[in-house]
Amino acid sequence: MSDLLDHGLLPAADGARIYWEMSGRPDGLPALFLHGGPGSGLGRGGYRRHFDGTRYRLVGIDQRGCGRSRPLATADLAGLPTNTTSALIADIEAVRAHLGIERWLVSGVSWGTTLALAYAQRHPERVTALVLAAVTTTSREEVAWITEDVGRVFPEAWQAFAAASGRRGDERIVEAYARRLAGDDADDRRRAARDWIAWETTNISLDGPSPGRPDDPDRDAVFATLVTHYWANDGFLRGPDAILARMDRLREIPGILIHGRRDISGPAVTAWRLHRLWLGSRLHIVEEEGHGGPEMNARMRAATDALADRRASSARYGP
């Protein structure tokens, strides 16, 4: 924590307490980072490499129900129905107001890009720019791809994943896992989390070598519970609330989209469709990487540096 300017737990709706942390320059350009998952958490602070700490005042949030926010989703299964995208957006706004920030650059990775887009569409007046990598919109089509269709690439693993789901009748695989992970049987929840994590590990395996992390069944259970909850509900962004249906809300906001050509779990067509509907966006396809990688990280840093340069130039010479 020594490199943080400040951190805390902010009381929010429905008894949640949202962990936030701030780093960088106290009077720097305000920026927000949104992690993936849903349910991955901020981790150990690696996200800070995307920003120049001498120029940015960077805020990170552990989204509701995961990381250092409380209660964890697995400790409050009865409260899971209140964990929605609208609730996350309200939490972001609560943190922004608590820190006295008027407007900020918003960045995100993977699910964090969906949340960043949804937040910017709800509160465009609060967003100066968007920098998004491994772009998702969490549509039903995207969820179907990652939980069912991509099984054509990994048929052995998918057969095991589907067989272990315990789906009933017309239930989708993701719905079956979401039901079980929110259920009353603790042993069944552990089995469902284990099988879900095994599939997640498989469907990102073509993205290149991963540094890995120690086994942590409790952390994995939080992740599996939240990701299936959100995916089974189309990210709580259906119909007129779907990301692609509200792109007019972003017409005044510049955006930089970074996506790996080899992202098997999230094909580049999502980023391409978003870019086609967003005149103020620039799309960078990284040919040799998948759902993340060193070049994508470097491009995120270059994007935030360029936006800081632009702000500095505007301040010096006027708009």
Short mmCIF file of C-alpha atoms in Angstrom, two decimals, residues 25-304:
data_model
loop_
_atom_site.label_atom_id
_atom_site.label_comp_id
_atom_site.label_asym_id
_atom_site.label_seq_id
_atom_site.Cartn_x
_atom_site.Cartn_y
_atom_site.Cartn_z
CA ARG A 25 -0.14 12.56 -8.51
CA PRO A 26 -2.60 14.22 -6.10
CA ASP A 27 -3.34 17.06 -8.54
CA GLY A 28 -3.00 14.92 -11.67
CA LEU A 29 -5.53 14.21 -14.39
CA PRO A 30 -8.32 12.08 -12.88
CA ALA A 31 -8.62 8.54 -14.26
CA LEU A 32 -10.52 5.40 -13.33
CA PHE A 33 -9.57 1.78 -14.03
CA LEU A 34 -12.23 -0.96 -14.15
CA HIS A 35 -11.08 -4.58 -13.80
CA GLY A 36 -12.36 -7.61 -15.65
CA GLY A 37 -14.37 -10.63 -14.68
CA PRO A 38 -16.92 -9.79 -13.48
CA GLY A 39 -15.34 -10.64 -10.16
CA SER A 40 -11.61 -10.63 -10.91
CA GLY A 41 -10.76 -7.72 -8.60
CA LEU A 42 -7.93 -5.22 -8.91
CA GLY A 43 -5.25 -7.67 -7.80
CA ARG A 44 -1.87 -6.35 -6.74
CA GLY A 45 -1.93 -3.10 -8.66
CA GLY A 46 -0.52 -4.13 -12.03
CA TYR A 47 -3.16 -1.96 -13.70
CA ARG A 48 -1.19 1.13 -12.68
CA ARG A 49 1.37 0.47 -15.42
CA HIS A 50 -1.19 1.74 -17.93
CA PHE A 51 -0.81 5.29 -16.54
CA ASP A 52 2.01 7.75 -15.92
CA GLY A 53 1.85 8.30 -12.17
CA THR A 54 3.53 11.70 -12.53
CA ARG A 55 0.60 12.96 -14.60
CA TYR A 56 -2.47 11.02 -13.48
CA ARG A 57 -4.50 10.76 -10.30
CA LEU A 58 -5.59 7.15 -10.78
CA VAL A 59 -8.50 5.48 -9.00
CA GLY A 60 -9.08 1.73 -8.93
CA ILE A 61 -12.21 0.02 -7.57
CA ASP A 62 -12.81 -3.56 -6.50
CA GLN A 63 -16.28 -3.99 -7.93
CA ARG A 64 -19.17 -4.94 -5.69
CA GLY A 65 -18.87 -8.44 -4.21
CA CYS A 66 -15.20 -9.15 -5.03
CA GLY A 67 -11.62 -8.31 -4.12
CA ARG A 68 -11.45 -6.19 -0.99
CA SER A 69 -15.03 -4.95 -1.29
CA ARG A 70 -17.46 -6.40 1.22
CA PRO A 71 -19.42 -8.53 1.56
CA LEU A 72 -18.01 -10.98 -0.96
CA ALA A 73 -20.63 -12.43 -3.31
CA THR A 74 -20.08 -15.91 -1.85
CA ALA A 75 -20.74 -14.60 1.67
CA ASP A 76 -24.01 -12.93 0.70
CA LEU A 77 -25.73 -15.13 -1.85
CA ALA A 78 -29.13 -13.75 -0.80
CA GLY A 79 -27.94 -10.32 -1.89
CA LEU A 80 -26.74 -11.48 -5.31
CA PRO A 81 -29.89 -10.18 -7.13
CA THR A 82 -28.91 -6.63 -6.13
CA ASN A 83 -25.48 -7.01 -7.75
CA THR A 84 -26.24 -5.59 -11.21
CA THR A 85 -24.59 -3.31 -13.73
CA SER A 86 -26.79 -0.44 -12.56
CA ALA A 87 -25.56 -1.04 -9.01
CA LEU A 88 -21.93 -1.02 -10.18
CA ILE A 89 -22.53 2.25 -12.03
CA ALA A 90 -24.04 3.75 -8.89
CA ASP A 91 -21.01 2.55 -6.91
CA ILE A 92 -18.67 4.24 -9.39
CA GLU A 93 -20.60 7.47 -9.08
CA ALA A 94 -20.49 7.23 -5.29
CA VAL A 95 -16.69 6.85 -5.37
CA ARG A 96 -16.34 9.74 -7.84
CA ALA A 97 -18.43 12.04 -5.64
CA HIS A 98 -16.61 10.90 -2.49
CA LEU A 99 -13.26 11.83 -4.03
CA GLY A 100 -14.52 15.16 -5.38
CA ILE A 101 -13.77 14.32 -9.01
CA GLU A 102 -15.82 16.18 -11.63
CA ARG A 103 -14.82 14.23 -14.77
CA TRP A 104 -12.33 11.48 -15.45
CA LEU A 105 -10.78 9.31 -18.13
CA VAL A 106 -12.25 5.81 -17.82
CA SER A 107 -10.29 2.69 -18.79
CA GLY A 108 -11.01 -0.99 -18.54
CA VAL A 109 -10.03 -4.47 -19.65
CA SER A 110 -12.36 -7.32 -20.72
CA TRP A 111 -15.59 -7.10 -18.66
CA GLY A 112 -14.24 -3.75 -17.45
CA THR A 113 -14.75 -2.43 -20.99
CA THR A 114 -18.45 -3.36 -20.86
CA LEU A 115 -18.79 -1.60 -17.52
CA ALA A 116 -16.84 1.44 -18.75
CA LEU A 117 -19.08 1.73 -21.81
CA ALA A 118 -22.26 1.30 -19.76
CA TYR A 119 -21.06 3.92 -17.26
CA ALA A 120 -20.14 6.39 -20.00
CA GLN A 121 -23.51 5.88 -21.70
CA ARG A 122 -25.30 6.53 -18.40
CA HIS A 123 -23.11 9.49 -17.39
CA PRO A 124 -21.42 10.91 -20.51
CA GLU A 125 -20.94 14.26 -18.77
CA ARG A 126 -18.53 12.57 -16.33
CA VAL A 127 -16.22 10.99 -18.91
CA THR A 128 -13.39 12.76 -20.75
CA ALA A 129 -12.26 9.74 -22.80
CA LEU A 130 -12.33 5.93 -22.85
CA VAL A 131 -9.33 3.60 -23.23
CA LEU A 132 -10.50 -0.01 -23.59
CA ALA A 133 -8.59 -3.26 -24.16
CA ALA A 134 -9.93 -6.77 -24.87
CA VAL A 135 -13.26 -5.20 -25.77
CA THR A 136 -16.56 -6.78 -24.74
CA THR A 137 -20.20 -5.68 -24.61
CA THR A 138 -21.48 -8.84 -22.81
CA SER A 139 -24.25 -9.44 -25.31
CA ARG A 140 -26.05 -12.77 -25.40
CA GLU A 141 -24.20 -13.54 -28.63
CA GLU A 142 -20.83 -13.03 -26.94
CA VAL A 143 -21.85 -15.16 -23.94
CA ALA A 144 -23.13 -17.91 -26.24
CA TRP A 145 -19.80 -17.89 -28.07
CA ILE A 146 -17.61 -18.20 -24.98
CA THR A 147 -19.79 -20.78 -23.21
CA GLU A 148 -21.08 -22.88 -26.12
CA ASP A 149 -19.93 -22.08 -29.66
CA VAL A 150 -16.21 -21.97 -28.92
CA GLY A 151 -16.58 -25.60 -27.93
CA ARG A 152 -15.95 -26.31 -31.61
CA VAL A 153 -12.35 -25.28 -30.96
CA PHE A 154 -12.06 -27.21 -27.66
CA PRO A 155 -14.49 -30.12 -28.11
CA GLU A 156 -12.97 -32.38 -25.45
CA ALA A 157 -12.96 -29.71 -22.73
CA TRP A 158 -16.35 -28.38 -23.75
CA GLN A 159 -17.97 -31.82 -23.56
CA ALA A 160 -16.72 -32.18 -19.98
CA PHE A 161 -17.82 -28.62 -19.15
CA ALA A 162 -21.31 -29.17 -20.57
CA ALA A 163 -21.72 -32.60 -18.97
CA ALA A 164 -20.73 -31.18 -15.57
CA SER A 165 -23.13 -28.21 -15.83
CA GLY A 166 -26.20 -30.07 -14.56
CA ARG A 167 -28.45 -28.09 -16.89
CA ARG A 168 -32.16 -28.79 -16.88
CA GLY A 169 -34.48 -28.79 -19.85
CA ASP A 170 -33.90 -25.73 -22.03
CA GLU A 171 -31.50 -24.17 -19.54
CA ARG A 172 -28.36 -22.65 -21.08
CA ILE A 173 -25.06 -23.90 -19.73
CA VAL A 174 -24.29 -20.52 -18.16
CA GLU A 175 -27.71 -20.46 -16.51
CA ALA A 176 -27.11 -23.90 -15.00
CA TYR A 177 -23.78 -22.87 -13.51
CA ALA A 178 -25.25 -19.57 -12.24
CA ARG A 179 -28.11 -21.44 -10.54
CA ARG A 180 -25.79 -23.91 -8.85
CA LEU A 181 -23.24 -21.29 -7.77
CA ALA A 182 -26.04 -19.33 -6.06
CA GLY A 183 -27.57 -22.45 -4.53
CA ASP A 184 -27.80 -23.78 -0.96
CA ASP A 185 -25.51 -26.80 -1.39
CA ALA A 186 -21.97 -25.74 -0.47
CA ASP A 187 -20.39 -28.90 -1.90
CA ASP A 188 -22.21 -28.43 -5.19
CA ARG A 189 -21.11 -24.80 -5.34
CA ARG A 190 -17.49 -25.90 -4.95
CA ARG A 191 -17.84 -28.46 -7.74
CA ALA A 192 -19.50 -25.93 -10.03
CA ALA A 193 -16.77 -23.34 -9.35
CA ARG A 194 -14.04 -25.90 -10.05
CA ASP A 195 -15.60 -26.96 -13.37
CA TRP A 196 -16.27 -23.37 -14.42
CA ILE A 197 -12.68 -22.31 -13.73
CA ALA A 198 -11.38 -25.31 -15.68
CA TRP A 199 -13.37 -24.15 -18.73
CA GLU A 200 -12.24 -20.52 -18.32
CA THR A 201 -8.63 -21.70 -18.22
CA THR A 202 -9.16 -23.71 -21.40
CA ASN A 203 -10.88 -21.08 -23.53
CA ILE A 204 -8.14 -18.49 -22.98
CA SER A 205 -5.35 -21.01 -23.55
CA LEU A 206 -4.66 -19.94 -27.14
CA ASP A 207 -3.95 -16.37 -26.08
CA GLY A 208 -0.34 -17.13 -25.24
CA PRO A 209 1.53 -18.01 -22.06
CA SER A 210 0.00 -16.82 -18.80
CA PRO A 211 2.00 -16.01 -15.67
CA GLY A 212 -0.54 -17.99 -13.67
CA ARG A 213 -1.41 -17.48 -10.02
CA PRO A 214 -1.58 -19.67 -6.91
CA ASP A 215 -4.63 -21.84 -6.41
CA ASP A 216 -7.25 -20.03 -4.34
CA PRO A 217 -10.59 -21.85 -4.23
CA ASP A 218 -12.28 -19.02 -2.32
CA ARG A 219 -11.22 -16.41 -4.88
CA ASP A 220 -12.20 -18.70 -7.74
CA ALA A 221 -15.64 -19.24 -6.18
CA VAL A 222 -16.22 -15.48 -6.01
CA PHE A 223 -15.17 -15.09 -9.63
CA ALA A 224 -17.29 -18.00 -10.89
CA THR A 225 -20.34 -16.82 -8.93
CA LEU A 226 -20.19 -13.29 -10.28
CA VAL A 227 -19.24 -14.06 -13.87
CA THR A 228 -22.04 -16.61 -14.28
CA HIS A 229 -24.52 -14.27 -12.54
CA TYR A 230 -23.72 -11.46 -14.99
CA TRP A 231 -23.40 -13.61 -18.10
CA ALA A 232 -26.66 -15.45 -17.42
CA ASN A 233 -28.33 -12.04 -17.34
CA ASP A 234 -26.67 -10.63 -20.49
CA GLY A 235 -24.71 -8.23 -18.31
CA PHE A 236 -28.04 -6.68 -17.24
CA LEU A 237 -27.82 -4.76 -20.53
CA ARG A 238 -30.74 -6.03 -22.57
CA GLY A 239 -32.82 -4.48 -25.34
CA PRO A 240 -32.64 -0.67 -25.31
CA ASP A 241 -29.96 -0.82 -22.60
CA ALA A 242 -27.60 -2.93 -24.73
CA ILE A 243 -24.26 -1.25 -25.39
CA LEU A 244 -24.58 -1.22 -29.19
CA ALA A 245 -28.10 0.26 -28.95
CA ARG A 246 -26.84 3.34 -27.08
CA MET A 247 -23.74 4.36 -28.98
CA ASP A 248 -25.22 7.78 -29.73
CA ARG A 249 -24.54 8.60 -26.08
CA LEU A 250 -20.79 8.47 -26.78
CA ARG A 251 -20.71 10.77 -29.79
CA GLU A 252 -18.84 13.53 -27.90
CA ILE A 253 -16.39 11.17 -26.14
CA PRO A 254 -13.12 10.04 -27.77
CA GLY A 255 -12.29 6.37 -27.43
CA ILE A 256 -9.34 4.09 -28.08
CA LEU A 257 -10.12 0.39 -28.59
CA ILE A 258 -7.33 -2.21 -28.37
CA HIS A 259 -8.02 -5.84 -29.22
CA GLY A 260 -6.00 -8.96 -29.91
CA ARG A 261 -6.51 -10.72 -33.24
CA ARG A 262 -5.87 -14.06 -31.51
CA ASP A 263 -8.50 -13.51 -28.81
CA ILE A 264 -10.35 -16.81 -29.22
CA SER A 265 -12.63 -16.21 -26.22
CA GLY A 266 -13.68 -12.76 -27.46
CA PRO A 267 -13.35 -12.43 -31.25
CA ALA A 268 -12.36 -9.06 -32.70
CA VAL A 269 -15.74 -8.62 -34.37
CA THR A 270 -17.09 -7.10 -31.14
CA ALA A 271 -14.49 -4.32 -31.12
CA TRP A 272 -14.99 -3.80 -34.86
CA ARG A 273 -18.77 -3.42 -34.54
CA LEU A 274 -18.35 -0.99 -31.68
CA HIS A 275 -15.84 1.06 -33.64
CA ARG A 276 -18.15 1.22 -36.69
CA LEU A 277 -20.88 2.77 -34.53
CA TRP A 278 -18.57 5.19 -32.69
CA LEU A 279 -17.21 7.92 -34.92
CA GLY A 280 -14.94 9.25 -32.18
CA SER A 281 -13.14 5.95 -31.70
CA ARG A 282 -9.87 4.50 -32.98
CA LEU A 283 -9.43 0.74 -33.24
CA HIS A 284 -6.05 -0.97 -32.85
CA ILE A 285 -5.91 -4.69 -33.65
CA VAL A 286 -2.83 -6.34 -32.17
CA GLU A 287 -2.08 -9.18 -34.57
CA GLU A 288 0.10 -11.41 -32.38
CA GLU A 289 -1.84 -11.29 -29.09
CA GLY A 290 -5.11 -12.59 -27.64
CA HIS A 291 -7.04 -11.53 -24.53
CA GLY A 292 -4.17 -9.37 -23.32
CA GLY A 293 -0.40 -9.24 -23.64
CA PRO A 294 2.63 -6.94 -23.48
CA GLU A 295 1.90 -5.08 -26.72
CA MET A 296 -1.69 -4.44 -25.68
CA ASN A 297 -0.41 -3.14 -22.33
CA ALA A 298 2.06 -0.89 -24.15
CA ARG A 299 -0.70 0.44 -26.40
CA MET A 300 -2.88 1.24 -23.40
CA ARG A 301 0.00 3.19 -21.86
CA ALA A 302 0.67 4.99 -25.15
CA ALA A 303 -3.03 5.92 -25.35
CA THR A 304 -3.18 7.38 -21.84
#
